[in-house]
mmCIF file of C-alpha atoms in Angstrom:
data_model
loop_
_atom_site.group_PDB
_atom_site.id
_atom_site.type_symbol
_atom_site.label_atom_id
_atom_site.label_comp_id
_atom_site.label_asym_id
_atom_site.label_seq_id
_atom_site.Cartn_x
_atom_site.Cartn_y
_atom_site.Cartn_z
ATOM 1 C CA MET A 1481 -4.206 12.587 10.258
ATOM 2 C CA LEU A 1482 -1.670 9.755 10.529
ATOM 3 C CA LEU A 1483 0.221 11.138 7.513
ATOM 4 C CA GLY A 1484 0.266 14.527 9.239
ATOM 5 C CA GLU A 1485 1.586 13.054 12.509
ATOM 6 C CA LYS A 1486 4.289 11.190 10.586
ATOM 7 C CA GLY A 1487 5.261 14.258 8.556
ATOM 8 C CA VAL A 1488 4.548 12.549 5.213
ATOM 9 C CA GLY A 1489 3.354 14.950 2.507
ATOM 10 C CA TYR A 1490 0.143 14.084 0.704
ATOM 11 C CA GLU A 1491 -2.377 15.515 -1.697
ATOM 12 C CA LEU A 1492 -6.076 14.807 -1.132
ATOM 13 C CA VAL A 1493 -8.174 13.777 -4.137
ATOM 14 C CA ARG A 1494 -11.954 14.114 -3.857
ATOM 15 C CA GLU A 1495 -13.879 10.905 -4.553
ATOM 16 C CA SER A 1496 -17.633 10.324 -4.122
ATOM 17 C CA PRO A 1497 -17.769 6.551 -3.601
ATOM 18 C CA TRP A 1498 -21.553 6.447 -4.019
ATOM 19 C CA LEU A 1499 -21.119 7.445 -7.692
ATOM 20 C CA ARG A 1500 -19.213 4.156 -8.233
ATOM 21 C CA ARG A 1501 -16.994 5.634 -10.988
ATOM 22 C CA ASP A 1502 -15.434 2.950 -13.203
ATOM 23 C CA GLU A 1503 -11.936 4.430 -12.806
ATOM 24 C CA PHE A 1504 -12.296 4.260 -9.023
ATOM 25 C CA LEU A 1505 -13.689 0.702 -9.038
ATOM 26 C CA ASP A 1506 -10.702 -0.307 -11.199
ATOM 27 C CA MET A 1507 -8.438 0.907 -8.375
ATOM 28 C CA ASN A 1508 -10.525 -0.565 -5.575
ATOM 29 C CA PRO A 1509 -13.177 -3.136 -6.534
ATOM 30 C CA ALA A 1510 -14.674 -2.708 -3.038
ATOM 31 C CA GLY A 1511 -15.611 0.847 -4.108
ATOM 32 C CA GLN A 1512 -14.578 2.332 -0.757
ATOM 33 C CA THR A 1513 -12.350 5.168 0.339
ATOM 34 C CA PRO A 1514 -9.597 5.577 1.431
ATOM 35 C CA VAL A 1515 -7.252 4.532 -1.367
ATOM 36 C CA MET A 1516 -3.663 5.779 -1.280
ATOM 37 C CA VAL A 1517 -1.339 6.008 -4.274
ATOM 38 C CA ASP A 1518 2.399 6.205 -3.703
ATOM 39 C CA ALA A 1519 3.439 7.271 -7.219
ATOM 40 C CA VAL A 1520 7.162 7.257 -6.393
ATOM 41 C CA ARG A 1521 7.172 3.613 -5.288
ATOM 42 C CA GLY A 1522 4.367 2.656 -7.697
ATOM 43 C CA ILE A 1523 2.235 1.326 -4.846
ATOM 44 C CA LEU A 1524 -1.556 1.308 -4.580
ATOM 45 C CA LEU A 1525 -2.881 0.891 -1.047
ATOM 46 C CA ILE A 1526 -6.489 0.126 -0.150
ATOM 47 C CA ASP A 1527 -8.422 0.094 3.136
ATOM 48 C CA SER A 1528 -7.887 2.429 6.071
ATOM 49 C CA MET A 1529 -6.407 -0.147 8.460
ATOM 50 C CA ALA A 1530 -4.130 -1.687 5.804
ATOM 51 C CA ILE A 1531 -2.874 1.814 4.930
ATOM 52 C CA CYS A 1532 -2.228 2.681 8.589
ATOM 53 C CA GLU A 1533 -0.367 -0.602 9.208
ATOM 54 C CA TYR A 1534 1.705 0.095 6.066
ATOM 55 C CA LEU A 1535 2.613 3.569 7.323
ATOM 56 C CA GLU A 1536 3.514 2.140 10.733
ATOM 57 C CA GLU A 1537 5.816 -0.380 9.065
ATOM 58 C CA THR A 1538 7.474 2.033 6.642
ATOM 59 C CA VAL A 1539 7.697 5.346 8.569
ATOM 60 C CA GLU A 1540 9.414 5.182 11.934
ATOM 61 C CA LYS A 1541 8.387 8.653 13.132
ATOM 62 C CA ALA A 1542 5.397 8.967 15.493
ATOM 63 C CA ALA A 1543 4.640 5.269 16.073
ATOM 64 C CA MET A 1544 0.900 4.930 16.688
ATOM 65 C CA ILE A 1545 0.536 1.148 17.170
ATOM 66 C CA HIS A 1546 2.989 0.703 20.009
ATOM 67 C CA GLY A 1547 3.719 -1.026 23.293
ATOM 68 C CA THR A 1548 3.447 -4.745 24.055
ATOM 69 C CA ALA A 1549 1.596 -7.129 21.729
ATOM 70 C CA ALA A 1550 -1.386 -6.897 24.110
ATOM 71 C CA ASN A 1551 -1.297 -3.050 24.000
ATOM 72 C CA ARG A 1552 -1.134 -3.190 20.221
ATOM 73 C CA ALA A 1553 -4.131 -5.538 20.154
ATOM 74 C CA GLU A 1554 -6.063 -3.098 22.352
ATOM 75 C CA ILE A 1555 -5.182 -0.186 20.021
ATOM 76 C CA ARG A 1556 -6.318 -2.234 16.985
ATOM 77 C CA ARG A 1557 -9.546 -3.267 18.753
ATOM 78 C CA LEU A 1558 -10.395 0.388 19.313
ATOM 79 C CA VAL A 1559 -9.517 1.394 15.753
ATOM 80 C CA THR A 1560 -11.995 -1.240 14.528
ATOM 81 C CA TRP A 1561 -14.462 -0.006 17.154
ATOM 82 C CA PHE A 1562 -14.451 3.496 15.652
ATOM 83 C CA ASP A 1563 -13.871 2.629 11.980
ATOM 84 C CA THR A 1564 -16.589 -0.032 12.016
ATOM 85 C CA HIS A 1565 -19.023 0.277 14.919
ATOM 86 C CA PHE A 1566 -18.995 4.042 15.455
ATOM 87 C CA PHE A 1567 -19.167 4.469 11.667
ATOM 88 C CA HIS A 1568 -22.055 1.991 11.380
ATOM 89 C CA ASP A 1569 -24.032 3.507 14.276
ATOM 90 C CA VAL A 1570 -23.237 7.216 13.976
ATOM 91 C CA THR A 1571 -21.066 8.606 11.156
ATOM 92 C CA GLY A 1572 -22.500 6.433 8.366
ATOM 93 C CA PRO A 1573 -26.180 7.250 9.062
ATOM 94 C CA LEU A 1574 -25.377 10.969 9.604
ATOM 95 C CA LEU A 1575 -23.439 11.134 6.319
ATOM 96 C CA HIS A 1576 -26.228 9.333 4.510
ATOM 97 C CA GLU A 1577 -29.025 11.484 5.919
ATOM 98 C CA ARG A 1578 -27.337 14.900 5.956
ATOM 99 C CA MET A 1579 -24.871 14.705 3.047
ATOM 100 C CA VAL A 1580 -25.544 11.927 0.507
ATOM 101 C CA LYS A 1581 -29.323 12.458 0.510
ATOM 102 C CA ARG A 1582 -28.839 16.176 -0.058
ATOM 103 C CA LEU A 1583 -26.037 16.001 -2.646
ATOM 104 C CA ALA A 1584 -26.998 12.877 -4.561
ATOM 105 C CA HIS A 1585 -30.742 12.441 -4.118
ATOM 106 C CA ARG A 1586 -31.928 15.998 -3.302
ATOM 107 C CA VAL A 1587 -34.259 14.684 -0.592
ATOM 108 C CA ALA A 1588 -34.697 15.678 3.060
ATOM 109 C CA PRO A 1589 -33.118 13.637 5.874
ATOM 110 C CA ASP A 1590 -35.206 11.126 7.827
ATOM 111 C CA GLY A 1591 -35.757 12.558 11.332
ATOM 112 C CA LYS A 1592 -36.012 9.135 12.963
ATOM 113 C CA ALA A 1593 -32.703 7.945 11.499
ATOM 114 C CA LEU A 1594 -31.020 11.186 12.631
ATOM 115 C CA ARG A 1595 -32.354 10.833 16.177
ATOM 116 C CA GLU A 1596 -31.151 7.212 16.334
ATOM 117 C CA ALA A 1597 -27.664 8.197 15.153
ATOM 118 C CA MET A 1598 -27.487 10.967 17.771
ATOM 119 C CA LYS A 1599 -28.662 8.569 20.483
ATOM 120 C CA ALA A 1600 -25.985 6.088 19.416
ATOM 121 C CA ALA A 1601 -23.403 8.904 19.557
ATOM 122 C CA VAL A 1602 -24.312 9.477 23.234
ATOM 123 C CA SER A 1603 -23.641 5.787 24.047
ATOM 124 C CA HIS A 1604 -20.345 5.895 22.177
ATOM 125 C CA LEU A 1605 -19.255 9.041 24.038
ATOM 126 C CA ASP A 1606 -20.286 7.417 27.324
ATOM 127 C CA TYR A 1607 -17.835 4.669 26.388
ATOM 128 C CA THR A 1608 -14.994 7.078 25.512
ATOM 129 C CA ASP A 1609 -15.685 8.915 28.821
ATOM 130 C CA TYR A 1610 -15.368 5.565 30.591
ATOM 131 C CA LEU A 1611 -12.099 4.736 28.803
ATOM 132 C CA LEU A 1612 -10.681 8.192 29.578
ATOM 133 C CA ASP A 1613 -11.578 7.747 33.262
ATOM 134 C CA HIS A 1614 -9.122 4.850 33.308
ATOM 135 C CA ARG A 1615 -6.473 5.944 30.811
ATOM 136 C CA GLN A 1616 -4.709 9.098 29.666
ATOM 137 C CA TRP A 1617 -5.515 8.340 26.016
ATOM 138 C CA LEU A 1618 -8.077 5.984 24.504
ATOM 139 C CA GLY A 1619 -5.607 3.176 23.729
ATOM 140 C CA GLY A 1620 -3.461 3.507 26.859
ATOM 141 C CA ALA A 1621 -0.858 5.814 28.414
ATOM 142 C CA THR A 1622 0.175 7.515 25.152
ATOM 143 C CA LEU A 1623 -1.399 8.881 21.992
ATOM 144 C CA SER A 1624 -2.154 6.072 19.522
ATOM 145 C CA LEU A 1625 -4.006 5.241 16.332
ATOM 146 C CA ALA A 1626 -7.078 4.641 18.529
ATOM 147 C CA ASP A 1627 -7.208 8.387 19.294
ATOM 148 C CA LEU A 1628 -6.733 9.337 15.636
ATOM 149 C CA ALA A 1629 -9.464 6.916 14.492
ATOM 150 C CA ALA A 1630 -11.869 8.134 17.197
ATOM 151 C CA ALA A 1631 -11.197 11.829 16.603
ATOM 152 C CA SER A 1632 -11.624 11.409 12.842
ATOM 153 C CA GLN A 1633 -15.033 9.757 13.221
ATOM 154 C CA ILE A 1634 -16.136 12.208 15.919
ATOM 155 C CA SER A 1635 -15.087 15.216 13.822
ATOM 156 C CA ILE A 1636 -17.366 14.122 10.954
ATOM 157 C CA ALA A 1637 -20.258 13.444 13.334
ATOM 158 C CA ASP A 1638 -19.643 16.832 14.989
ATOM 159 C CA TYR A 1639 -19.523 18.577 11.583
ATOM 160 C CA LEU A 1640 -22.940 17.078 10.833
ATOM 161 C CA GLY A 1641 -24.389 18.292 14.150
ATOM 162 C CA GLY A 1642 -24.599 14.756 15.539
ATOM 163 C CA ILE A 1643 -22.663 15.263 18.777
ATOM 164 C CA ASP A 1644 -24.200 16.704 21.936
ATOM 165 C CA TRP A 1645 -21.127 17.573 24.029
ATOM 166 C CA LYS A 1646 -23.163 18.175 27.201
ATOM 167 C CA GLY A 1647 -22.244 15.694 29.938
ATOM 168 C CA HIS A 1648 -19.212 14.384 28.045
ATOM 169 C CA ASP A 1649 -16.511 16.472 29.724
ATOM 170 C CA GLN A 1650 -13.835 13.765 29.600
ATOM 171 C CA THR A 1651 -14.232 13.194 25.881
ATOM 172 C CA ALA A 1652 -14.623 16.936 25.185
ATOM 173 C CA ARG A 1653 -11.304 17.712 26.934
ATOM 174 C CA TRP A 1654 -9.551 14.883 25.081
ATOM 175 C CA TYR A 1655 -11.046 16.020 21.745
ATOM 176 C CA GLN A 1656 -9.997 19.626 22.386
ATOM 177 C CA GLY A 1657 -6.414 18.406 22.813
ATOM 178 C CA LEU A 1658 -6.542 16.529 19.499
ATOM 179 C CA LYS A 1659 -8.166 19.457 17.705
ATOM 180 C CA SER A 1660 -5.176 21.666 18.494
ATOM 181 C CA ARG A 1661 -2.642 19.241 16.963
ATOM 182 C CA PRO A 1662 -1.207 20.495 13.648
ATOM 183 C CA SER A 1663 -2.160 17.150 12.023
ATOM 184 C CA PHE A 1664 -5.834 17.910 12.734
ATOM 185 C CA ARG A 1665 -5.962 21.379 11.137
ATOM 186 C CA PRO A 1666 -6.454 20.226 7.518
ATOM 187 C CA LEU A 1667 -9.461 18.104 8.599
ATOM 188 C CA LEU A 1668 -11.044 21.015 10.458
ATOM 189 C CA ALA A 1669 -10.483 23.330 7.478
ATOM 190 C CA GLU A 1670 -12.317 21.060 5.020
ATOM 191 C CA ARG A 1671 -15.895 21.844 4.062
ATOM 192 C CA MET A 1672 -18.584 19.652 2.493
ATOM 193 C CA GLU A 1673 -20.502 20.922 -0.508
ATOM 194 C CA LEU A 1674 -23.809 22.572 0.516
ATOM 195 C CA VAL A 1675 -23.561 21.335 4.125
ATOM 196 C CA ALA A 1676 -22.127 23.809 6.684
ATOM 197 C CA PRO A 1677 -20.837 22.715 10.122
ATOM 198 C CA PRO A 1678 -22.162 24.143 13.408
ATOM 199 C CA ALA A 1679 -20.437 27.280 14.771
ATOM 200 C CA HIS A 1680 -18.370 25.403 17.410
ATOM 201 C CA TYR A 1681 -16.965 22.894 14.872
ATOM 202 C CA ASP A 1682 -13.480 24.302 14.267
ATOM 203 C CA ASN A 1683 -13.313 26.359 17.473
ATOM 204 C CA LEU A 1684 -10.334 24.995 19.390
ATOM 205 C CA ASP A 1685 -11.817 25.960 22.762
ATOM 206 C CA PHE A 1686 -15.444 25.022 22.062
ATOM 207 C CA MET B 1103 -7.684 -21.824 11.506
ATOM 208 C CA LEU B 1104 -4.728 -19.504 12.227
ATOM 209 C CA LEU B 1105 -4.269 -21.102 15.658
ATOM 210 C CA GLY B 1106 -4.251 -24.502 13.930
ATOM 211 C CA GLU B 1107 -1.629 -23.406 11.381
ATOM 212 C CA LYS B 1108 0.527 -21.996 14.174
ATOM 213 C CA GLY B 1109 0.162 -25.108 16.321
ATOM 214 C CA VAL B 1110 -1.343 -23.211 19.262
ATOM 215 C CA GLY B 1111 -3.806 -25.264 21.306
ATOM 216 C CA TYR B 1112 -7.234 -23.774 21.921
ATOM 217 C CA GLU B 1113 -10.647 -24.635 23.255
ATOM 218 C CA LEU B 1114 -13.722 -23.298 21.465
ATOM 219 C CA VAL B 1115 -16.511 -21.822 23.601
ATOM 220 C CA ARG B 1116 -19.938 -21.478 22.030
ATOM 221 C CA GLU B 1117 -21.383 -17.954 22.116
ATOM 222 C CA SER B 1118 -24.598 -16.722 20.449
ATOM 223 C CA PRO B 1119 -23.862 -12.996 20.020
ATOM 224 C CA TRP B 1120 -27.476 -12.203 19.123
ATOM 225 C CA LEU B 1121 -28.516 -13.148 22.681
ATOM 226 C CA ARG B 1122 -26.347 -10.244 23.958
ATOM 227 C CA ARG B 1123 -25.524 -11.998 27.257
ATOM 228 C CA ASP B 1124 -24.378 -9.572 29.963
ATOM 229 C CA GLU B 1125 -21.291 -11.689 30.743
ATOM 230 C CA PHE B 1126 -20.275 -11.564 27.090
ATOM 231 C CA LEU B 1127 -20.917 -7.808 26.747
ATOM 232 C CA ASP B 1128 -18.728 -7.299 29.829
ATOM 233 C CA MET B 1129 -15.897 -8.980 27.911
ATOM 234 C CA ASN B 1130 -16.574 -7.247 24.614
ATOM 235 C CA PRO B 1131 -18.875 -4.209 24.685
ATOM 236 C CA ALA B 1132 -19.130 -4.475 20.877
ATOM 237 C CA GLY B 1133 -21.015 -7.755 21.443
ATOM 238 C CA GLN B 1134 -19.177 -9.519 18.607
ATOM 239 C CA THR B 1135 -17.251 -12.738 18.261
ATOM 240 C CA PRO B 1136 -14.406 -13.664 18.178
ATOM 241 C CA VAL B 1137 -13.024 -12.971 21.626
ATOM 242 C CA MET B 1138 -9.904 -14.854 22.759
ATOM 243 C CA VAL B 1139 -8.857 -15.405 26.346
ATOM 244 C CA ASP B 1140 -5.262 -16.291 27.123
ATOM 245 C CA ALA B 1141 -5.722 -17.409 30.713
ATOM 246 C CA VAL B 1142 -2.005 -18.112 31.245
ATOM 247 C CA ARG B 1143 -0.937 -14.566 30.336
ATOM 248 C CA GLY B 1144 -4.186 -13.028 31.660
ATOM 249 C CA ILE B 1145 -4.913 -11.429 28.281
ATOM 250 C CA LEU B 1146 -8.305 -10.740 26.721
ATOM 251 C CA LEU B 1147 -8.230 -10.186 22.955
ATOM 252 C CA ILE B 1148 -11.110 -8.821 20.894
ATOM 253 C CA ASP B 1149 -11.747 -8.557 17.152
ATOM 254 C CA SER B 1150 -10.672 -11.040 14.500
ATOM 255 C CA MET B 1151 -8.013 -8.863 12.847
ATOM 256 C CA ALA B 1152 -6.551 -7.658 16.171
ATOM 257 C CA ILE B 1153 -6.338 -11.297 17.312
ATOM 258 C CA CYS B 1154 -4.628 -12.392 14.083
ATOM 259 C CA GLU B 1155 -2.113 -9.518 14.245
ATOM 260 C CA TYR B 1156 -1.427 -10.473 17.887
ATOM 261 C CA LEU B 1157 -0.771 -14.101 16.913
ATOM 262 C CA GLU B 1158 1.495 -12.968 14.062
ATOM 263 C CA GLU B 1159 3.493 -10.849 16.506
ATOM 264 C CA THR B 1160 3.747 -13.445 19.274
ATOM 265 C CA VAL B 1161 4.009 -16.792 17.438
ATOM 266 C CA GLU B 1162 6.797 -17.051 14.870
ATOM 267 C CA LYS B 1163 5.612 -20.321 13.281
ATOM 268 C CA ALA B 1164 3.646 -20.159 10.013
ATOM 269 C CA ALA B 1165 3.803 -16.400 9.347
ATOM 270 C CA MET B 1166 0.635 -15.420 7.492
ATOM 271 C CA ILE B 1167 1.142 -11.646 7.035
ATOM 272 C CA HIS B 1168 4.462 -11.750 5.237
ATOM 273 C CA GLY B 1169 6.590 -10.278 2.449
ATOM 274 C CA THR B 1170 7.258 -6.605 1.777
ATOM 275 C CA ALA B 1171 5.201 -3.856 3.395
ATOM 276 C CA ALA B 1172 3.227 -3.626 0.119
ATOM 277 C CA ASN B 1173 2.572 -7.414 0.135
ATOM 278 C CA ARG B 1174 1.442 -7.179 3.742
ATOM 279 C CA ALA B 1175 -0.910 -4.325 2.836
ATOM 280 C CA GLU B 1176 -2.378 -6.458 0.033
ATOM 281 C CA ILE B 1177 -2.897 -9.388 2.424
ATOM 282 C CA ARG B 1178 -4.619 -7.077 4.940
ATOM 283 C CA ARG B 1179 -6.787 -5.540 2.212
ATOM 284 C CA LEU B 1180 -8.047 -9.002 1.266
ATOM 285 C CA VAL B 1181 -8.645 -10.032 4.883
ATOM 286 C CA THR B 1182 -10.875 -6.963 5.255
ATOM 287 C CA TRP B 1183 -12.476 -7.815 1.895
ATOM 288 C CA PHE B 1184 -13.607 -11.209 3.199
ATOM 289 C CA ASP B 1185 -14.183 -10.346 6.878
ATOM 290 C CA THR B 1186 -16.200 -7.244 5.998
ATOM 291 C CA HIS B 1187 -17.496 -7.202 2.410
ATOM 292 C CA PHE B 1188 -17.966 -10.939 1.799
ATOM 293 C CA PHE B 1189 -19.505 -11.205 5.274
ATOM 294 C CA HIS B 1190 -21.815 -8.248 4.627
ATOM 295 C CA ASP B 1191 -22.918 -9.471 1.185
ATOM 296 C CA VAL B 1192 -22.954 -13.254 1.621
ATOM 297 C CA THR B 1193 -22.171 -14.911 4.961
ATOM 298 C CA GLY B 1194 -24.067 -12.437 7.153
ATOM 299 C CA PRO B 1195 -27.368 -12.612 5.201
ATOM 300 C CA LEU B 1196 -27.109 -16.420 4.848
ATOM 301 C CA LEU B 1197 -26.492 -16.829 8.588
ATOM 302 C CA HIS B 1198 -29.353 -14.505 9.389
ATOM 303 C CA GLU B 1199 -31.816 -16.170 7.020
ATOM 304 C CA ARG B 1200 -30.871 -19.838 7.464
ATOM 305 C CA MET B 1201 -29.576 -19.990 11.036
ATOM 306 C CA VAL B 1202 -30.569 -17.064 13.284
ATOM 307 C CA LYS B 1203 -34.160 -16.919 11.949
ATOM 308 C CA ARG B 1204 -34.560 -20.656 12.532
ATOM 309 C CA LEU B 1205 -32.853 -20.892 15.935
ATOM 310 C CA ALA B 1206 -33.863 -17.604 17.510
ATOM 311 C CA HIS B 1207 -37.064 -16.528 15.809
ATOM 312 C CA ARG B 1208 -38.503 -19.850 14.517
ATOM 313 C CA VAL B 1209 -39.484 -18.242 11.207
ATOM 314 C CA ALA B 1210 -38.780 -19.227 7.596
ATOM 315 C CA PRO B 1211 -36.005 -17.586 5.575
ATOM 316 C CA ASP B 1212 -36.790 -14.798 3.107
ATOM 317 C CA GLY B 1213 -36.350 -16.210 -0.409
ATOM 318 C CA LYS B 1214 -35.411 -12.855 -1.915
ATOM 319 C CA ALA B 1215 -32.649 -12.210 0.648
ATOM 320 C CA LEU B 1216 -31.304 -15.736 0.062
ATOM 321 C CA ARG B 1217 -31.222 -15.262 -3.716
ATOM 322 C CA GLU B 1218 -29.419 -11.914 -3.335
ATOM 323 C CA ALA B 1219 -26.798 -13.459 -1.040
ATOM 324 C CA MET B 1220 -26.225 -16.299 -3.526
ATOM 325 C CA LYS B 1221 -25.941 -13.831 -6.399
ATOM 326 C CA ALA B 1222 -23.402 -11.817 -4.392
ATOM 327 C CA ALA B 1223 -21.480 -15.052 -3.733
ATOM 328 C CA VAL B 1224 -21.156 -15.570 -7.509
ATOM 329 C CA SER B 1225 -19.586 -12.086 -7.917
ATOM 330 C CA HIS B 1226 -17.223 -12.726 -5.029
ATOM 331 C CA LEU B 1227 -16.137 -16.069 -6.497
ATOM 332 C CA ASP B 1228 -15.650 -14.401 -9.886
ATOM 333 C CA TYR B 1229 -13.222 -12.111 -8.075
ATOM 334 C CA THR B 1230 -11.338 -14.963 -6.350
ATOM 335 C CA ASP B 1231 -11.179 -16.756 -9.747
ATOM 336 C CA TYR B 1232 -9.661 -13.569 -11.194
ATOM 337 C CA LEU B 1233 -7.120 -13.279 -8.355
ATOM 338 C CA LEU B 1234 -6.154 -16.963 -8.711
ATOM 339 C CA ASP B 1235 -5.633 -16.476 -12.463
ATOM 340 C CA HIS B 1236 -2.842 -14.074 -11.558
ATOM 341 C CA ARG B 1237 -1.461 -15.549 -8.339
ATOM 342 C CA GLN B 1238 -0.820 -18.923 -6.753
ATOM 343 C CA TRP B 1239 -2.666 -17.920 -3.588
ATOM 344 C CA LEU B 1240 -5.126 -15.083 -2.965
ATOM 345 C CA GLY B 1241 -2.623 -12.751 -1.312
ATOM 346 C CA GLY B 1242 0.390 -13.561 -3.514
ATOM 347 C CA ALA B 1243 2.909 -16.347 -4.132
ATOM 348 C CA THR B 1244 2.419 -18.099 -0.786
ATOM 349 C CA LEU B 1245 -0.369 -19.059 1.593
ATOM 350 C CA SER B 1246 -1.401 -16.089 3.743
ATOM 351 C CA LEU B 1247 -4.062 -14.820 6.116
ATOM 352 C CA ALA B 1248 -6.033 -13.755 3.015
ATOM 353 C CA ASP B 1249 -6.558 -17.437 2.134
ATOM 354 C CA LEU B 1250 -7.551 -18.340 5.689
ATOM 355 C CA ALA B 1251 -10.031 -15.439 5.895
ATOM 356 C CA ALA B 1252 -11.526 -16.284 2.490
ATOM 357 C CA ALA B 1253 -11.773 -20.028 3.159
ATOM 358 C CA SER B 1254 -13.399 -19.415 6.555
ATOM 359 C CA GLN B 1255 -16.103 -17.191 5.080
ATOM 360 C CA ILE B 1256 -16.627 -19.491 2.077
ATOM 361 C CA SER B 1257 -16.929 -22.571 4.319
ATOM 362 C CA ILE B 1258 -19.824 -21.003 6.244
ATOM 363 C CA ALA B 1259 -21.536 -19.885 3.046
ATOM 364 C CA ASP B 1260 -21.010 -23.386 1.600
ATOM 365 C CA TYR B 1261 -22.379 -25.015 4.769
ATOM 366 C CA LEU B 1262 -25.528 -22.922 4.349
ATOM 367 C CA GLY B 1263 -25.923 -23.948 0.689
ATOM 368 C CA GLY B 1264 -25.006 -20.478 -0.565
ATOM 369 C CA ILE B 1265 -22.195 -21.418 -2.950
ATOM 370 C CA ASP B 1266 -22.783 -22.668 -6.491
ATOM 371 C CA TRP B 1267 -19.385 -24.140 -7.423
ATOM 372 C CA LYS B 1268 -20.290 -24.477 -11.121
ATOM 373 C CA GLY B 1269 -18.045 -22.285 -13.289
ATOM 374 C CA HIS B 1270 -15.681 -21.480 -10.411
ATOM 375 C CA ASP B 1271 -12.977 -24.065 -11.117
ATOM 376 C CA GLN B 1272 -10.069 -21.876 -10.003
ATOM 377 C CA THR B 1273 -11.616 -21.122 -6.632
ATOM 378 C CA ALA B 1274 -12.882 -24.715 -6.253
ATOM 379 C CA ARG B 1275 -9.358 -26.126 -6.752
ATOM 380 C CA TRP B 1276 -7.887 -23.600 -4.325
ATOM 381 C CA TYR B 1277 -10.614 -24.350 -1.741
ATOM 382 C CA GLN B 1278 -10.084 -28.098 -2.107
ATOM 383 C CA GLY B 1279 -6.418 -27.546 -1.226
ATOM 384 C CA LEU B 1280 -7.340 -25.588 1.883
ATOM 385 C CA LYS B 1281 -9.976 -28.116 2.919
ATOM 386 C CA SER B 1282 -7.340 -30.844 3.150
ATOM 387 C CA ARG B 1283 -5.111 -28.860 5.537
ATOM 388 C CA PRO B 1284 -5.162 -30.242 9.109
ATOM 389 C CA SER B 1285 -6.004 -26.740 10.406
ATOM 390 C CA PHE B 1286 -9.266 -26.846 8.451
ATOM 391 C CA ARG B 1287 -10.564 -30.195 9.791
ATOM 392 C CA PRO B 1288 -12.062 -28.860 13.054
ATOM 393 C CA LEU B 1289 -14.071 -26.262 11.065
ATOM 394 C CA LEU B 1290 -15.417 -28.901 8.681
ATOM 395 C CA ALA B 1291 -16.341 -31.176 11.595
ATOM 396 C CA GLU B 1292 -18.475 -28.541 13.327
ATOM 397 C CA ARG B 1293 -22.234 -28.641 12.972
ATOM 398 C CA MET B 1294 -24.864 -25.950 13.583
ATOM 399 C CA GLU B 1295 -27.889 -26.760 15.684
ATOM 400 C CA LEU B 1296 -30.886 -27.847 13.524
ATOM 401 C CA VAL B 1297 -29.179 -26.780 10.269
ATOM 402 C CA ALA B 1298 -27.427 -29.537 8.285
ATOM 403 C CA PRO B 1299 -24.840 -28.805 5.562
ATOM 404 C CA PRO B 1300 -25.178 -30.073 1.955
ATOM 405 C CA ALA B 1301 -23.696 -33.517 1.166
ATOM 406 C CA HIS B 1302 -20.546 -32.129 -0.517
ATOM 407 C CA TYR B 1303 -19.680 -29.838 2.417
ATOM 408 C CA ASP B 1304 -16.936 -31.822 4.153
ATOM 409 C CA ASN B 1305 -16.053 -33.971 1.125
ATOM 410 C CA LEU B 1306 -12.393 -33.228 0.406
ATOM 411 C CA ASP B 1307 -12.754 -34.047 -3.304
ATOM 412 C CA PHE B 1308 -16.165 -32.476 -3.958
#
């Protein structure tokens, strides 16, 4: 999404980190996506936040960590909030139960784990509602990396049927705005193997 | 440690995040340390990496995320490696088994979890040995935030008896160098309630 906002061309390469392929571990011993290869400059970049900071430093267009040092700290706090806490509570468990278990282990999801992830999603959306009551965008007065990080996590959770939009009007309106950005289209067009999203998923007016 | 290197005065405040105190959750809804309050500027900072980036941006002395954009990405990758992966595999389980269980739950540690954490520590130190075979410091040719993040995690693991230094000469030499920095003294002087460190812990020559 950040590459899209900055107008940098890219090609996505599918990687299933849970397979722990040797060639992938040679690139990133942590065994995690995302990894970005800049073949022209001969640069290998690892870790979502490190990649985003790199893009902020090297591409001037569409600054997404902006404002005063305190604003920038608030944007980074929220990126970690979504990349780490939202992922740990919501996206990670949903992916494990609804995608990895099906693709890799051919077993059914655990209903209790799914319910807990969906309950956690409600708390997280209560928090984004609260933030959006006080600010135009999650990180402050303008669009920032906090919005991109949040929308990316939420889109995966929504794809996996983990988001109940009822009662979250603030966040729903904000998410609708992000969904209609050109940078978001490629994400909405992607499909997981065997797992279909709910009908509202890529509807821009849901 | 970064505040020490930069010569910024600070006062530590003890917080036990597992108690989830309301006053602390009001400051940081994620319920995690560290949180930094700059009372003079009226600024509340949350999240280790966001705080470090803030200090890099506001205090010129002792730059710790330096070099080209690619170097800076490598430093940030390694900070995440230690803050997230080393913590998840080693420091977190050791703290839970040896400190939280004793202080909060008054139960004995789980031997299997301890052995797994210590085994993970060996792999991590194999990796730092490998990095130090190719570089003077973990993040490149000069001291960086990667070294501070690694040494901070390793010091806690070492305090809790989780590090077997045998066969890790490269990392041991590097750690000895960091231990003798003035910024590291306050960390080595700290003691946990009820849990004593091994004899070598604050020995600068171990």
